[in-house]
């Protein structure tokens, strides 16, 4: 993506210490955005911010736990102090705790919902508050991207809590899009397919994981870069009249 379609934008990305979040931060910085990158592992986001700045980009690392509302507010405060109010928010932080529905502990169910659903909700809400205060109604530059999952539309052994949290994200996106449609804020949901990151651990190297890949039509994992065009589209002027969408990018895995 050679052209700098996010020049002048300020993007806050949660879960930017590994996997998709790291990739999105590099993508947005290369497209000209100032990026605010948050996660609990503060050292990792600090290293990523240093890398982006060394490459000529603008970045701020924040220590962030999306299950803690005060931590989210503090991250936005830090973003505003350094760059100004974010006009792009990517609610990406997520966890998986697999387990069959009869076995999964109540605390684990709560952790998954707390991070993947409430954390996304509170991140989007704080982002929208800041965007509105900064004049999104007039600028029409507010962009909120929620990272869901294809599991929102599938069933799988051990996925009850995770997949249900992601189904919640899909509907939350439409709901928030409707509530903020007159505030110059667009809310869209991207549902990635299976991509090799830390969240899957060693699964795809096991016999079970290999069998799962063999069961997909194209017999392969989704590339992380497959998300790039939509991530740029939903953050930029190009999506000015696109809100309330949710779209899967999964190389046909869910078909
Ligand atoms: P990773 O495990 O590599 O990254 C998850 C990120 O979320 C980490 O940066 C982690 O940082 C952060 N995170 C977790 N809990 C919190 C928290 N409480 N507060 C702040 N940050 C948190 O996985 P992916 O990059 O693959 O996952 C990113 C998103 O994509 C998730 O929402 C996931 O559900 C979704 N997704 C991933 C797919 C895949 O196959 N990889 C498929 C479909 C969806 P830290 O631990 O430092 O806080």
mmCIF file of C-alpha atoms and ligand atoms in Angstrom:
data_model
loop_
_atom_site.group_PDB
_atom_site.id
_atom_site.type_symbol
_atom_site.label_atom_id
_atom_site.label_comp_id
_atom_site.label_asym_id
_atom_site.label_seq_id
_atom_site.Cartn_x
_atom_site.Cartn_y
_atom_site.Cartn_z
ATOM 1 C CA UNK A 1 0.000 0.000 0.000
ATOM 2 C CA UNK A 2 2.216 2.729 -1.257
ATOM 3 C CA UNK A 3 -0.115 5.701 -1.015
ATOM 4 C CA UNK A 4 -0.530 7.396 2.334
ATOM 5 C CA UNK A 5 -4.288 7.344 2.566
ATOM 6 C CA UNK A 6 -4.270 7.821 6.353
ATOM 7 C CA UNK A 7 -2.044 10.912 6.353
ATOM 8 C CA UNK A 8 -3.148 13.200 9.169
ATOM 9 C CA UNK A 9 -5.255 10.533 10.900
ATOM 10 C CA UNK A 10 -4.752 9.408 14.480
ATOM 11 C CA UNK A 11 -5.455 5.730 15.087
ATOM 12 C CA UNK A 12 -5.717 3.916 18.409
ATOM 13 C CA UNK A 13 -5.287 0.142 18.226
ATOM 14 C CA UNK A 14 -5.882 -2.245 21.113
ATOM 15 C CA UNK A 15 -4.111 -5.581 21.419
ATOM 16 C CA UNK A 16 -1.062 -4.269 19.584
ATOM 17 C CA UNK A 17 1.563 -6.378 21.357
ATOM 18 C CA UNK A 18 1.297 -9.325 18.989
ATOM 19 C CA UNK A 19 -0.401 -10.786 15.940
ATOM 20 C CA UNK A 20 -2.971 -8.730 14.105
ATOM 21 C CA UNK A 21 -2.573 -5.629 16.283
ATOM 22 C CA UNK A 22 1.152 -5.356 15.532
ATOM 23 C CA UNK A 23 0.431 -5.806 11.849
ATOM 24 C CA UNK A 24 -2.319 -3.153 11.855
ATOM 25 C CA UNK A 25 -0.058 -0.668 13.655
ATOM 26 C CA UNK A 26 2.671 -1.074 11.033
ATOM 27 C CA UNK A 27 0.099 -0.880 8.213
ATOM 28 C CA UNK A 28 -1.500 2.316 9.496
ATOM 29 C CA UNK A 29 1.813 3.964 10.316
ATOM 30 C CA UNK A 30 3.052 3.207 6.787
ATOM 31 C CA UNK A 31 -0.163 4.751 5.434
ATOM 32 C CA UNK A 32 0.643 7.971 7.291
ATOM 33 C CA UNK A 33 -1.379 7.692 10.512
ATOM 34 C CA UNK A 34 -0.048 8.497 13.948
ATOM 35 C CA UNK A 35 -0.671 5.289 15.871
ATOM 36 C CA UNK A 36 -1.443 4.803 19.537
ATOM 37 C CA UNK A 37 -0.782 1.183 20.391
ATOM 38 C CA UNK A 38 -1.965 -0.473 23.564
ATOM 39 C CA UNK A 39 -1.771 -3.827 25.317
ATOM 40 C CA UNK A 40 -0.995 -5.225 28.755
ATOM 41 C CA UNK A 41 2.560 -6.221 27.804
ATOM 42 C CA UNK A 42 3.916 -2.694 27.912
ATOM 43 C CA UNK A 43 7.449 -3.608 26.842
ATOM 44 C CA UNK A 44 6.229 -5.081 23.589
ATOM 45 C CA UNK A 45 4.201 -2.044 22.589
ATOM 46 C CA UNK A 46 7.098 0.213 23.581
ATOM 47 C CA UNK A 47 9.401 -1.775 21.275
ATOM 48 C CA UNK A 48 6.881 -1.541 18.437
ATOM 49 C CA UNK A 49 6.496 2.217 18.913
ATOM 50 C CA UNK A 50 10.283 2.591 18.820
ATOM 51 C CA UNK A 51 10.444 0.526 15.624
ATOM 52 C CA UNK A 52 7.766 2.657 13.934
ATOM 53 C CA UNK A 53 9.427 5.895 14.989
ATOM 54 C CA UNK A 54 12.827 4.662 13.824
ATOM 55 C CA UNK A 55 11.208 4.077 10.428
ATOM 56 C CA UNK A 56 9.990 7.673 10.274
ATOM 57 C CA UNK A 57 6.455 7.063 11.590
ATOM 58 C CA UNK A 58 4.650 8.502 14.576
ATOM 59 C CA UNK A 59 3.701 6.190 17.443
ATOM 60 C CA UNK A 60 2.821 6.196 21.109
ATOM 61 C CA UNK A 61 2.813 3.073 23.273
ATOM 62 C CA UNK A 62 0.299 2.864 26.101
ATOM 63 C CA UNK A 63 -0.151 0.255 28.782
ATOM 64 C CA UNK A 64 -3.734 -0.899 28.363
ATOM 65 C CA UNK A 65 -6.067 -3.485 29.838
ATOM 66 C CA UNK A 66 -9.415 -3.411 28.036
ATOM 67 C CA UNK A 67 -11.145 -5.153 30.938
ATOM 68 C CA UNK A 68 -10.433 -2.054 33.044
ATOM 69 C CA UNK A 69 -12.455 1.016 32.040
ATOM 70 C CA UNK A 70 -10.058 3.405 33.805
ATOM 71 C CA UNK A 71 -7.196 1.952 31.778
ATOM 72 C CA UNK A 72 -9.089 2.586 28.526
ATOM 73 C CA UNK A 73 -9.830 6.176 29.536
ATOM 74 C CA UNK A 74 -6.169 6.697 30.471
ATOM 75 C CA UNK A 75 -5.058 5.377 27.081
ATOM 76 C CA UNK A 76 -7.303 7.857 25.271
ATOM 77 C CA UNK A 77 -6.075 10.648 27.561
ATOM 78 C CA UNK A 78 -2.482 9.800 26.632
ATOM 79 C CA UNK A 79 -3.407 9.660 22.946
ATOM 80 C CA UNK A 80 -5.057 13.078 23.087
ATOM 81 C CA UNK A 81 -2.158 14.620 24.992
ATOM 82 C CA UNK A 82 0.365 13.439 22.399
ATOM 83 C CA UNK A 83 -1.467 13.563 19.066
ATOM 84 C CA UNK A 84 -5.064 14.734 19.625
ATOM 85 C CA UNK A 85 -8.331 12.795 19.668
ATOM 86 C CA UNK A 86 -8.155 9.574 17.634
ATOM 87 C CA UNK A 87 -10.289 9.563 14.512
ATOM 88 C CA UNK A 88 -9.742 5.836 13.966
ATOM 89 C CA UNK A 89 -10.196 3.223 16.697
ATOM 90 C CA UNK A 90 -9.481 -0.460 16.156
ATOM 91 C CA UNK A 91 -10.951 -2.623 18.929
ATOM 92 C CA UNK A 92 -8.785 -5.650 18.304
ATOM 93 C CA UNK A 93 -7.759 -7.034 21.718
ATOM 94 C CA UNK A 94 -9.097 -10.514 22.245
ATOM 95 C CA UNK A 95 -8.473 -13.807 23.996
ATOM 96 C CA UNK A 96 -9.606 -17.364 23.593
ATOM 97 C CA UNK A 97 -10.101 -19.872 26.386
ATOM 98 C CA UNK A 98 -11.220 -23.048 24.666
ATOM 99 C CA UNK A 99 -13.275 -25.641 26.468
ATOM 100 C CA UNK A 100 -16.326 -27.751 25.949
ATOM 101 C CA UNK A 101 -19.490 -26.039 27.065
ATOM 102 C CA UNK A 102 -20.056 -28.487 29.926
ATOM 103 C CA UNK A 103 -16.525 -28.019 31.267
ATOM 104 C CA UNK A 104 -15.595 -24.357 30.887
ATOM 105 C CA UNK A 105 -15.327 -22.635 34.275
ATOM 106 C CA UNK A 106 -17.575 -19.669 34.944
ATOM 107 C CA UNK A 107 -14.515 -17.444 35.492
ATOM 108 C CA UNK A 108 -13.191 -18.395 32.081
ATOM 109 C CA UNK A 109 -16.515 -17.653 30.400
ATOM 110 C CA UNK A 110 -16.534 -14.266 32.126
ATOM 111 C CA UNK A 111 -12.934 -13.503 31.088
ATOM 112 C CA UNK A 112 -13.707 -14.182 27.451
ATOM 113 C CA UNK A 113 -16.848 -12.024 27.478
ATOM 114 C CA UNK A 114 -15.102 -9.340 29.527
ATOM 115 C CA UNK A 115 -12.233 -8.987 27.053
ATOM 116 C CA UNK A 116 -13.837 -9.791 23.720
ATOM 117 C CA UNK A 117 -17.229 -8.169 24.176
ATOM 118 C CA UNK A 118 -17.218 -5.665 27.051
ATOM 119 C CA UNK A 119 -13.638 -4.610 26.250
ATOM 120 C CA UNK A 120 -14.596 -3.955 22.638
ATOM 121 C CA UNK A 121 -17.740 -2.120 23.711
ATOM 122 C CA UNK A 122 -15.898 0.151 26.172
ATOM 123 C CA UNK A 123 -13.093 0.848 23.694
ATOM 124 C CA UNK A 124 -15.586 1.812 20.997
ATOM 125 C CA UNK A 125 -17.633 3.868 23.441
ATOM 126 C CA UNK A 126 -14.660 5.861 24.714
ATOM 127 C CA UNK A 127 -13.503 6.358 21.149
ATOM 128 C CA UNK A 128 -16.920 7.658 20.100
ATOM 129 C CA UNK A 129 -17.105 10.024 23.057
ATOM 130 C CA UNK A 130 -13.745 11.539 22.110
ATOM 131 C CA UNK A 131 -14.657 11.718 18.426
ATOM 132 C CA UNK A 132 -17.924 13.509 19.165
ATOM 133 C CA UNK A 133 -16.180 15.966 21.487
ATOM 134 C CA UNK A 134 -13.623 16.647 18.740
ATOM 135 C CA UNK A 135 -16.333 17.455 16.188
ATOM 136 C CA UNK A 136 -16.893 14.209 14.287
ATOM 137 C CA UNK A 137 -20.392 15.322 13.346
ATOM 138 C CA UNK A 138 -18.920 18.057 11.173
ATOM 139 C CA UNK A 139 -15.725 16.328 10.036
ATOM 140 C CA UNK A 140 -17.354 12.914 9.359
ATOM 141 C CA UNK A 141 -13.964 11.365 10.024
ATOM 142 C CA UNK A 142 -14.883 9.018 12.873
ATOM 143 C CA UNK A 143 -14.011 5.408 12.082
ATOM 144 C CA UNK A 144 -14.414 2.531 14.494
ATOM 145 C CA UNK A 145 -13.391 -0.959 13.415
ATOM 146 C CA UNK A 146 -14.304 -3.928 15.569
ATOM 147 C CA UNK A 147 -12.368 -7.154 15.092
ATOM 148 C CA UNK A 148 -14.792 -10.043 15.294
ATOM 149 C CA UNK A 149 -14.238 -13.554 13.962
ATOM 150 C CA UNK A 150 -15.735 -15.968 11.467
ATOM 151 C CA UNK A 151 -16.597 -18.106 14.479
ATOM 152 C CA UNK A 152 -19.452 -15.630 15.045
ATOM 153 C CA UNK A 153 -21.248 -17.465 12.261
ATOM 154 C CA UNK A 154 -20.021 -21.005 12.888
ATOM 155 C CA UNK A 155 -20.200 -23.686 15.540
ATOM 156 C CA UNK A 156 -17.207 -25.635 16.796
ATOM 157 C CA UNK A 157 -16.271 -27.928 19.652
ATOM 158 C CA UNK A 158 -14.871 -25.852 22.512
ATOM 159 C CA UNK A 159 -15.830 -22.532 20.968
ATOM 160 C CA UNK A 160 -19.081 -21.727 22.802
ATOM 161 C CA UNK A 161 -17.760 -18.799 24.852
ATOM 162 C CA UNK A 162 -15.385 -17.373 22.246
ATOM 163 C CA UNK A 163 -17.706 -17.692 19.257
ATOM 164 C CA UNK A 164 -20.620 -16.250 21.214
ATOM 165 C CA UNK A 165 -18.514 -13.273 22.305
ATOM 166 C CA UNK A 166 -17.692 -12.652 18.642
ATOM 167 C CA UNK A 167 -21.344 -12.993 17.608
ATOM 168 C CA UNK A 168 -21.994 -10.274 20.169
ATOM 169 C CA UNK A 169 -19.330 -8.105 18.520
ATOM 170 C CA UNK A 170 -20.998 -8.522 15.120
ATOM 171 C CA UNK A 171 -24.309 -7.221 16.388
ATOM 172 C CA UNK A 172 -22.700 -4.591 18.584
ATOM 173 C CA UNK A 173 -21.140 -3.133 15.453
ATOM 174 C CA UNK A 174 -24.506 -2.655 13.779
ATOM 175 C CA UNK A 175 -26.059 -1.320 16.938
ATOM 176 C CA UNK A 176 -23.301 1.258 17.526
ATOM 177 C CA UNK A 177 -23.325 2.199 13.839
ATOM 178 C CA UNK A 178 -27.014 3.028 14.140
ATOM 179 C CA UNK A 179 -26.601 5.009 17.365
ATOM 180 C CA UNK A 180 -23.749 7.106 15.992
ATOM 181 C CA UNK A 181 -24.824 7.422 12.361
ATOM 182 C CA UNK A 182 -25.645 11.104 12.774
ATOM 183 C CA UNK A 183 -22.426 11.791 14.663
ATOM 184 C CA UNK A 184 -20.075 11.356 11.711
ATOM 185 C CA UNK A 185 -18.839 8.036 13.063
ATOM 186 C CA UNK A 186 -18.825 4.839 11.011
ATOM 187 C CA UNK A 187 -18.644 1.489 12.774
ATOM 188 C CA UNK A 188 -17.733 -1.630 10.832
ATOM 189 C CA UNK A 189 -16.777 -5.171 11.809
ATOM 190 C CA UNK A 190 -14.095 -7.318 10.187
ATOM 191 C CA UNK A 191 -14.329 -11.055 10.841
ATOM 192 C CA UNK A 192 -10.967 -12.698 10.097
ATOM 193 C CA UNK A 193 -10.532 -16.340 9.309
ATOM 194 C CA UNK A 194 -7.899 -18.482 10.990
ATOM 195 C CA UNK A 195 -4.506 -16.746 10.893
ATOM 196 C CA UNK A 196 -1.291 -17.959 12.498
ATOM 197 C CA UNK A 197 -0.738 -15.743 15.581
ATOM 198 C CA UNK A 198 -0.195 -16.292 19.301
ATOM 199 C CA UNK A 199 -3.904 -16.807 19.953
ATOM 200 C CA UNK A 200 -3.813 -20.231 18.274
ATOM 201 C CA UNK A 201 -0.676 -21.319 20.108
ATOM 202 C CA UNK A 202 0.788 -24.520 18.614
ATOM 203 C CA UNK A 203 -2.646 -25.760 17.491
ATOM 204 C CA UNK A 204 -2.006 -25.649 13.747
ATOM 205 C CA UNK A 205 1.137 -27.783 14.163
ATOM 206 C CA UNK A 206 -0.794 -30.555 15.911
ATOM 207 C CA UNK A 207 -2.569 -33.407 14.136
ATOM 208 C CA UNK A 208 -5.919 -31.823 15.033
ATOM 209 C CA UNK A 209 -4.847 -28.473 13.639
ATOM 210 C CA UNK A 210 -3.501 -30.007 10.448
ATOM 211 C CA UNK A 211 -6.777 -31.905 10.011
ATOM 212 C CA UNK A 212 -8.691 -28.647 10.443
ATOM 213 C CA UNK A 213 -6.627 -26.990 7.703
ATOM 214 C CA UNK A 214 -7.099 -30.025 5.445
ATOM 215 C CA UNK A 215 -10.862 -29.674 5.905
ATOM 216 C CA UNK A 216 -10.992 -26.159 4.437
ATOM 217 C CA UNK A 217 -11.649 -25.797 0.714
ATOM 218 C CA UNK A 218 -8.295 -24.169 0.008
ATOM 219 C CA UNK A 219 -6.455 -26.191 2.673
ATOM 220 C CA UNK A 220 -4.582 -23.221 4.080
ATOM 221 C CA UNK A 221 -4.586 -20.580 6.789
ATOM 222 C CA UNK A 222 -5.627 -17.020 5.962
ATOM 223 C CA UNK A 223 -2.712 -14.631 5.380
ATOM 224 C CA UNK A 224 -2.501 -11.739 7.802
ATOM 225 C CA UNK A 225 -2.087 -9.356 4.836
ATOM 226 C CA UNK A 226 -5.478 -10.419 3.456
ATOM 227 C CA UNK A 227 -7.020 -7.970 5.931
ATOM 228 C CA UNK A 228 -5.007 -4.951 4.719
ATOM 229 C CA UNK A 229 -7.291 -3.584 1.982
ATOM 230 C CA UNK A 230 -10.360 -3.586 4.225
ATOM 231 C CA UNK A 231 -8.470 -2.256 7.232
ATOM 232 C CA UNK A 232 -7.359 0.718 5.127
ATOM 233 C CA UNK A 233 -10.783 1.135 3.537
ATOM 234 C CA UNK A 234 -12.657 1.210 6.838
ATOM 235 C CA UNK A 235 -10.191 3.727 8.318
ATOM 236 C CA UNK A 236 -10.048 6.135 5.411
ATOM 237 C CA UNK A 237 -12.179 8.612 3.456
ATOM 238 C CA UNK A 238 -13.047 5.831 1.024
ATOM 239 C CA UNK A 239 -15.538 4.374 3.525
ATOM 240 C CA UNK A 240 -17.291 7.687 4.176
ATOM 241 C CA UNK A 241 -20.668 6.158 3.353
ATOM 242 C CA UNK A 242 -20.069 2.650 4.677
ATOM 243 C CA UNK A 243 -21.266 1.932 8.189
ATOM 244 C CA UNK A 244 -22.846 -1.018 9.968
ATOM 245 C CA UNK A 245 -21.124 -3.580 7.743
ATOM 246 C CA UNK A 246 -19.646 -6.833 8.913
ATOM 247 C CA UNK A 247 -17.534 -8.774 6.523
ATOM 248 C CA UNK A 248 -15.532 -11.979 6.755
ATOM 249 C CA UNK A 249 -12.031 -12.240 5.301
ATOM 250 C CA UNK A 250 -11.300 -15.936 5.598
ATOM 251 C CA UNK A 251 -10.206 -17.362 2.237
ATOM 252 C CA UNK A 252 -13.474 -19.276 2.195
ATOM 253 C CA UNK A 253 -12.824 -21.166 5.443
ATOM 254 C CA UNK A 254 -16.354 -20.620 6.702
ATOM 255 C CA UNK A 255 -18.043 -21.773 3.510
HETATM 256 P P1 LIG B 1 -2.815 -12.552 19.632
HETATM 257 O O1 LIG B 1 -2.983 -13.455 20.797
HETATM 258 O O2 LIG B 1 -1.557 -12.589 18.860
HETATM 259 O O3 LIG B 1 -3.085 -11.045 20.081
HETATM 260 C C1 LIG B 1 -4.074 -10.698 20.995
HETATM 261 C C2 LIG B 1 -3.780 -9.303 21.486
HETATM 262 O O4 LIG B 1 -4.807 -8.907 22.405
HETATM 263 C C3 LIG B 1 -2.460 -9.208 22.216
HETATM 264 O O5 LIG B 1 -1.802 -8.048 21.792
HETATM 265 C C4 LIG B 1 -2.869 -9.092 23.666
HETATM 266 O O6 LIG B 1 -1.914 -8.299 24.348
HETATM 267 C C5 LIG B 1 -4.181 -8.351 23.533
HETATM 268 N N1 LIG B 1 -5.029 -8.471 24.704
HETATM 269 C C6 LIG B 1 -5.570 -9.572 25.253
HETATM 270 N N2 LIG B 1 -6.253 -9.266 26.363
HETATM 271 C C7 LIG B 1 -6.129 -7.924 26.522
HETATM 272 C C8 LIG B 1 -6.590 -7.015 27.493
HETATM 273 N N3 LIG B 1 -7.327 -7.404 28.556
HETATM 274 N N4 LIG B 1 -6.291 -5.708 27.349
HETATM 275 C C9 LIG B 1 -5.540 -5.293 26.295
HETATM 276 N N5 LIG B 1 -5.067 -6.101 25.353
HETATM 277 C C10 LIG B 1 -5.354 -7.421 25.483
HETATM 278 O O7 LIG B 1 -4.062 -12.872 18.688
HETATM 279 P P2 LIG B 1 -4.526 -12.202 17.307
HETATM 280 O O8 LIG B 1 -3.649 -11.103 16.912
HETATM 281 O O9 LIG B 1 -4.765 -13.303 16.366
HETATM 282 O O10 LIG B 1 -5.948 -11.656 17.757
HETATM 283 C C11 LIG B 1 -6.360 -10.316 17.540
HETATM 284 C C12 LIG B 1 -7.867 -10.305 17.403
HETATM 285 O O11 LIG B 1 -8.229 -11.030 16.232
HETATM 286 C C13 LIG B 1 -8.605 -10.984 18.554
HETATM 287 O O12 LIG B 1 -9.758 -10.253 18.866
HETATM 288 C C14 LIG B 1 -8.977 -12.338 17.977
HETATM 289 O O13 LIG B 1 -10.109 -12.881 18.592
HETATM 290 C C15 LIG B 1 -9.233 -11.947 16.529
HETATM 291 N N6 LIG B 1 -9.192 -13.056 15.592
HETATM 292 C C16 LIG B 1 -8.045 -13.763 15.386
HETATM 293 C C17 LIG B 1 -8.034 -14.830 14.507
HETATM 294 C C18 LIG B 1 -6.826 -15.661 14.259
HETATM 295 O O14 LIG B 1 -6.959 -16.752 13.694
HETATM 296 N N7 LIG B 1 -5.630 -15.221 14.641
HETATM 297 C C19 LIG B 1 -9.258 -15.206 13.771
HETATM 298 C C20 LIG B 1 -10.397 -14.379 14.050
HETATM 299 C C21 LIG B 1 -10.352 -13.353 14.927
HETATM 300 P P3 LIG B 1 -1.465 -8.445 25.887
HETATM 301 O O15 LIG B 1 -1.532 -9.908 26.230
HETATM 302 O O16 LIG B 1 -0.100 -7.869 25.876
HETATM 303 O O17 LIG B 1 -2.449 -7.605 26.637
#
